């Protein structure tokens, strides 16, 4: 343990208490707003802030024109368009004057506190990079594809260089904690913090913070990014990793109290959609902005102060506990590209137990008393769009009481010790009541005393509200309608339009397309459509597509090879139609949300085809290609179902077509690894992991406790971050009844 770390840790504890004292006396006399809600007369002046205070232009790479195909001309045009969208810069003196006016309303100690937290983060980053240079290569190789919302110029540069969907930002230096800090403090924050200032550590000022990624705390892809990053760094420096996460969340807590006019970089342009043939640039005031309830952030700071000295809780633990404590004050949006967060359930009781000692008995009691909605037991509440660690801690935070079932093997489990430590701190802070029992029989007695009225009031559902107090629903429509409108639209290639433009045969898609248009007409009773009909239509469509390339071939391998090498546009059409059919009875959240996930559908189609083509056709399981595409299409449809997810699987054909592929439980597609065959192995390793990496959180793993598949690593990707349900002996019956 270095002397620098000891100093950082001790200083951070002092700063954390100062932060709590500062926030508790903060005169919060304004309502959180977004940049485009400024007074009309202030708009032009405030928008001048964007890009006006880059401290070092070298962070924006120079664009070098190269003689490539027409795509490069389009990129250059996009760059010019982005420049036209930017407001004129204002001089340094005027900028400083504007910032000082905003800051003058804050408590005197807030600004220096914020900067000191940032210096602690920077010093830890620089020290880790100095002593562990090998992390550079590991971070660079691990990063999941950067999504829309990342640095605009770097993305355009990547496209211009021929990387239309880059696996990583080629102009982004591999920096320790980049994913974590970009998520909490904004896309540019890691670069500022990692850049020493006049020979000293770096720092981040409030006006350099951006809240645009706070809503992505609910993204499965971003959760995986952060979890893998923190685990990687914790292998070398677990204590410094904890310091960085705690200090960063303290900065978020302070930012929640600040007048949002300070976050001028939120007005920057950004890429909202990027595909092989199209790039969409949006202005910053169209970002989806999530606000945290300022008062809840005081509790976050208090938790962090106590957790710093708790040896059981690591950086990744406090990361997600803090996220669970941070209450959302509302979401302001224009395009609704991101799905709304899944509202957390509120439980009367959280059962912290050792599975092999107690799970079967606890399960029998909870189900027998019909208390599934009031008692949290991990196998009964499934992890939809959330990684395991976040899932457990978020539900612990949402429970009135935490029951520690301290059986003989309880303390042998790292998870059990972490749950107890977290519950103890939260109990001390008045968040929950902590109850200890020594036997399962005593736990059963506590369960029997649960009354449904003991649960907390459910949080207000922001879905369906207006822009200022929730998510906008002006573009709400049936998902299938949205897909059908885009399937033959020139601006949404690859699709039916591009297939026809390229002279490809598409007549075999006509029966499915005509049927979808018919049942999608206004007034048609969608509830009357049988799930068997949907399943038959999808199967017939894929069969017709298959026969188009196999009718003149007698050899199975030749037919399969021809099918898998069919033009990409045709595969996209088939999968678009499958998603549309699966989604017949669900409303899409918005046009942009549907389009975003149909882009993912295209990306996944390419990924699956690439993986399948690497097989020897003699060794490829017969049903694997079709099952892979069905699994992907079903997962995208479930993701798009949004809040109607609980009713979608029962009536849309997914269960019928997935019966040999996955188990469908409460909107989650679970690959059953209890009896694995080569087909299942491919689906798990190549389809499920890629869906998660592409931000589709409606898939997971079902496993037996004595064969924990989630402990495996596939192509450097640890499966333990995937949503997972573990069954102990005797639990199969109860789990099947849940469906």
XYZ file of C-alpha atoms in Angstrom, residues 26 52 73 102 111 120 155 162 208 268 304 307 333 504 517 529 548 556-557 614 655 713 730:
23
model
C -27.528 23.643 0.156
C -15.868 27.053 -26.245
C -17.133 12.739 -49.293
C -23.705 30.601 -12.222
C -16.419 24.463 -6.088
C -8.090 12.487 -6.013
C -16.580 8.701 -34.473
C -13.366 2.910 -43.234
C -16.722 20.172 -17.936
C -22.518 19.606 -28.176
C -19.874 6.075 0.379
C -18.306 1.985 2.709
C -36.096 13.627 -23.792
C -32.286 -9.365 -55.387
C -49.769 -5.355 -43.234
C -54.227 -13.614 -33.407
C -34.773 -20.015 -52.475
C -27.490 -30.511 -47.357
C -24.103 -28.858 -46.820
C -16.352 -19.955 -39.670
C -42.440 -19.597 -26.534
C -14.772 -17.078 -19.954
C -35.427 -29.408 -5.857
